[in-house]
PDB file of C-alpha atoms and ligand atoms in Angstrom:
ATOM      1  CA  UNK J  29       1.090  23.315  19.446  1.00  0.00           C
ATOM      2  CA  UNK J  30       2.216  20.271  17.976  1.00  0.00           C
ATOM      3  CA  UNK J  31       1.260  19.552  14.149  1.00  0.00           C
ATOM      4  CA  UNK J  32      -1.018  17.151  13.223  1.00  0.00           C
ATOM      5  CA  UNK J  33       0.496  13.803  11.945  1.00  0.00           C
ATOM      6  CA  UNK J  34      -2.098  12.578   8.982  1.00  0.00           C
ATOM      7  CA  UNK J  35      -2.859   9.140   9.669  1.00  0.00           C
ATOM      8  CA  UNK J  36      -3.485   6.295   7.501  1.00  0.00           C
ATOM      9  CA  UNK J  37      -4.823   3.231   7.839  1.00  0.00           C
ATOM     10  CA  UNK J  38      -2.636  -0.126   6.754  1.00  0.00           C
ATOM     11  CA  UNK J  39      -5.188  -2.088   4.624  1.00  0.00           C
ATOM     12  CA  UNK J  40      -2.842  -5.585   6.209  1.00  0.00           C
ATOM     13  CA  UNK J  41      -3.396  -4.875   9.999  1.00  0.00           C
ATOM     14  CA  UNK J  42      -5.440  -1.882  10.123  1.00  0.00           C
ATOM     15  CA  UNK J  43      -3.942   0.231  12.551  1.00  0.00           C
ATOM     16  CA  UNK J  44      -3.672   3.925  11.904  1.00  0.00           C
ATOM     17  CA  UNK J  45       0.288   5.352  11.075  1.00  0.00           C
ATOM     18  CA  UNK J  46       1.554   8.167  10.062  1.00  0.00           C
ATOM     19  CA  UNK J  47       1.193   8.365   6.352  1.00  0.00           C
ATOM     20  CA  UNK J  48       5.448   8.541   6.126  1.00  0.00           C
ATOM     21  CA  UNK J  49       6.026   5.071   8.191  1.00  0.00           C
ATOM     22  CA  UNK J  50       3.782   3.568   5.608  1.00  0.00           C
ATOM     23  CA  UNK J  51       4.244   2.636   1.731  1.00  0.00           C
ATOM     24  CA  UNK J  52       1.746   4.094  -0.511  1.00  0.00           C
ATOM     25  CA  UNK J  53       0.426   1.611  -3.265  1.00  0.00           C
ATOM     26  CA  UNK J  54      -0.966   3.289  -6.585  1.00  0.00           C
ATOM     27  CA  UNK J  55      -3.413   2.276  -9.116  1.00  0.00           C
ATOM     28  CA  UNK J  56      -2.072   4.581 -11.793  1.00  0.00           C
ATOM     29  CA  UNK J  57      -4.954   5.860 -14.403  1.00  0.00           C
ATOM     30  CA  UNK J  58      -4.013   3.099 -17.112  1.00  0.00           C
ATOM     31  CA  UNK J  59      -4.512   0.532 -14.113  1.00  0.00           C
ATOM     32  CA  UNK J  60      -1.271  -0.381 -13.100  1.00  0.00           C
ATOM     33  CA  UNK J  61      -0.484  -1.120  -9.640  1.00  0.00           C
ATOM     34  CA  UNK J  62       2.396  -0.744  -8.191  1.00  0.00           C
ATOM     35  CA  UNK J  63       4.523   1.067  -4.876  1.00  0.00           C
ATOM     36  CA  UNK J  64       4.943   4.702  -4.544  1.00  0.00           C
ATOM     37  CA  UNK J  65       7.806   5.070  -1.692  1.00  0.00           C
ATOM     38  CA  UNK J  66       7.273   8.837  -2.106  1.00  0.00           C
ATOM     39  CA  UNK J  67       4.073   9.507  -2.675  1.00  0.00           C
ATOM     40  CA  UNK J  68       3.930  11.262  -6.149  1.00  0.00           C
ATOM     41  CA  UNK J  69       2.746   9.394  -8.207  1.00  0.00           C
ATOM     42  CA  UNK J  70      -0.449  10.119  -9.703  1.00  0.00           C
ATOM     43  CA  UNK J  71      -3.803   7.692  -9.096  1.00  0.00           C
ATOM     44  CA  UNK J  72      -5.931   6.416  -6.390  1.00  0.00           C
ATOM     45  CA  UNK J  73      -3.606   5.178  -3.542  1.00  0.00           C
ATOM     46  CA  UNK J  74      -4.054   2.755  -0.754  1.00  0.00           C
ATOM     47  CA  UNK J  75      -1.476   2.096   2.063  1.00  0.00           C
ATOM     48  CA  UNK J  76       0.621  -0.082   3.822  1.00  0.00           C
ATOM     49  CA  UNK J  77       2.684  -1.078   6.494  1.00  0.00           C
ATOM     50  CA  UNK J  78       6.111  -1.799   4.723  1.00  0.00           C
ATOM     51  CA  UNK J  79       5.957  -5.291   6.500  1.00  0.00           C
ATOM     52  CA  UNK J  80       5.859  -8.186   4.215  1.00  0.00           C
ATOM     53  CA  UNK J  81       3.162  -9.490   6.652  1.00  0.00           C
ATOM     54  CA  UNK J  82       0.703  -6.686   5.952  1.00  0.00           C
ATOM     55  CA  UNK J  83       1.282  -7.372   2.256  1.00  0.00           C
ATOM     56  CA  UNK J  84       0.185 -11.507   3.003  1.00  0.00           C
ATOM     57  CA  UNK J  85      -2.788 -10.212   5.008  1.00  0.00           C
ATOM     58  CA  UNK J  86      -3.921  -7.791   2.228  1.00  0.00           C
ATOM     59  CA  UNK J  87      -2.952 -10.308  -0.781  1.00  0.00           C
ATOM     60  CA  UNK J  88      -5.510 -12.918   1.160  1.00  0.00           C
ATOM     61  CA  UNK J  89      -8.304 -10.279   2.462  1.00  0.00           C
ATOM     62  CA  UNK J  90      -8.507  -8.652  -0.984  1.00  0.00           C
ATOM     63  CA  UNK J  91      -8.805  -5.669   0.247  1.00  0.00           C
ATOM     64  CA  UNK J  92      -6.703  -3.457  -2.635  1.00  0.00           C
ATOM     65  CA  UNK J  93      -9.161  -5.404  -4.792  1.00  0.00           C
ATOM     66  CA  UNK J  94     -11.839  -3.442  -2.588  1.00  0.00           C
ATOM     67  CA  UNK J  95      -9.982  -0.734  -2.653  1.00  0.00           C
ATOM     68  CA  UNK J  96      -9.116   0.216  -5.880  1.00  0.00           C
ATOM     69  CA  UNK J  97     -12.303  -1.495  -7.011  1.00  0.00           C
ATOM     70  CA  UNK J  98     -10.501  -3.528  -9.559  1.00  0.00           C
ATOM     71  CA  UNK J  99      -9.002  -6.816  -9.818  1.00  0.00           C
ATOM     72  CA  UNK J 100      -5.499  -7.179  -9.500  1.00  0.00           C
ATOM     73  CA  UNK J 101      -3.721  -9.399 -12.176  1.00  0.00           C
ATOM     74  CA  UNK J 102      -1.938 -12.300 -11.468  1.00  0.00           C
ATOM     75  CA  UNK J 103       2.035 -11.446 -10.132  1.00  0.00           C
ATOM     76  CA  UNK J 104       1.133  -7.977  -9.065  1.00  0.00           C
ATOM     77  CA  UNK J 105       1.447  -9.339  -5.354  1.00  0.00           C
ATOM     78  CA  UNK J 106       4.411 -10.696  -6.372  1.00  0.00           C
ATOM     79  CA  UNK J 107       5.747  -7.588  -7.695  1.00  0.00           C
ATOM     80  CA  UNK J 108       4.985  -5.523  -4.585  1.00  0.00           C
ATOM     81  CA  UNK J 109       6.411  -8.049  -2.160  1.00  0.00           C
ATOM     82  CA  UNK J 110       9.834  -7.787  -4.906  1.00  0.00           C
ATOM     83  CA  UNK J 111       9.318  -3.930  -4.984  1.00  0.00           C
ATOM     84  CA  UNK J 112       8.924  -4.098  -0.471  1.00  0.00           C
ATOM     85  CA  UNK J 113      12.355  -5.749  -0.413  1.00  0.00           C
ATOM     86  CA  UNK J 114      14.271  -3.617  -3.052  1.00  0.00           C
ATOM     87  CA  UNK J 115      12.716  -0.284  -1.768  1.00  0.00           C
ATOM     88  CA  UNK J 116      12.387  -0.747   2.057  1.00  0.00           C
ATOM     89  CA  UNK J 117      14.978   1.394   3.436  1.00  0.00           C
ATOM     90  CA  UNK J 118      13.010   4.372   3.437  1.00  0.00           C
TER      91      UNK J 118
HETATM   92 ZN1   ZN N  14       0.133  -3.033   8.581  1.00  0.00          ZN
END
């Protein structure tokens, strides 16, 4: 039997991945957003493809805004695109 591969879906393109090809982007409980390459830190998490084009798609859709149900503060796009290209290898 093969396992089962949890899926989530990239807020940028939508498609479904497994959970590990994608980044995992945290709203921590004091409200701060940022990138959880290993998925430990605590909050309410949303994912993505680590593809700087998913980030543009979500930074114009609003959808962490939607899905975090907060808005995000000015630079925090910023930050995650700078946080994508520092942390991307995995
Ligand atoms: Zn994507």
């Amino acid at each position: 039997m093969p396992k089962k591969i949890p899926l989530r879906q990239c807020l940028g393109c939508r498609e479904m991945k497994p959970k590990k090809e994608l980044i995992r982007v945290v709203r921590s409980p004091e409200g701060e957003i940022s990138l959880d390459f290993k998925g430990k830190k605590p909050g309410r998490g949303a994912y993505l493809c680590p593809d700087p084009e998913c980030l543009k798609r979500v930074r114009k859709s609003r959808a962490l805004e939607r899905a975090f149900s907060a808005q995000m503060p000015d630079g925090v796009y910023d930050a995650l695109e700078a946080q994508m290209k520092e942390g991307g290898d995995g």
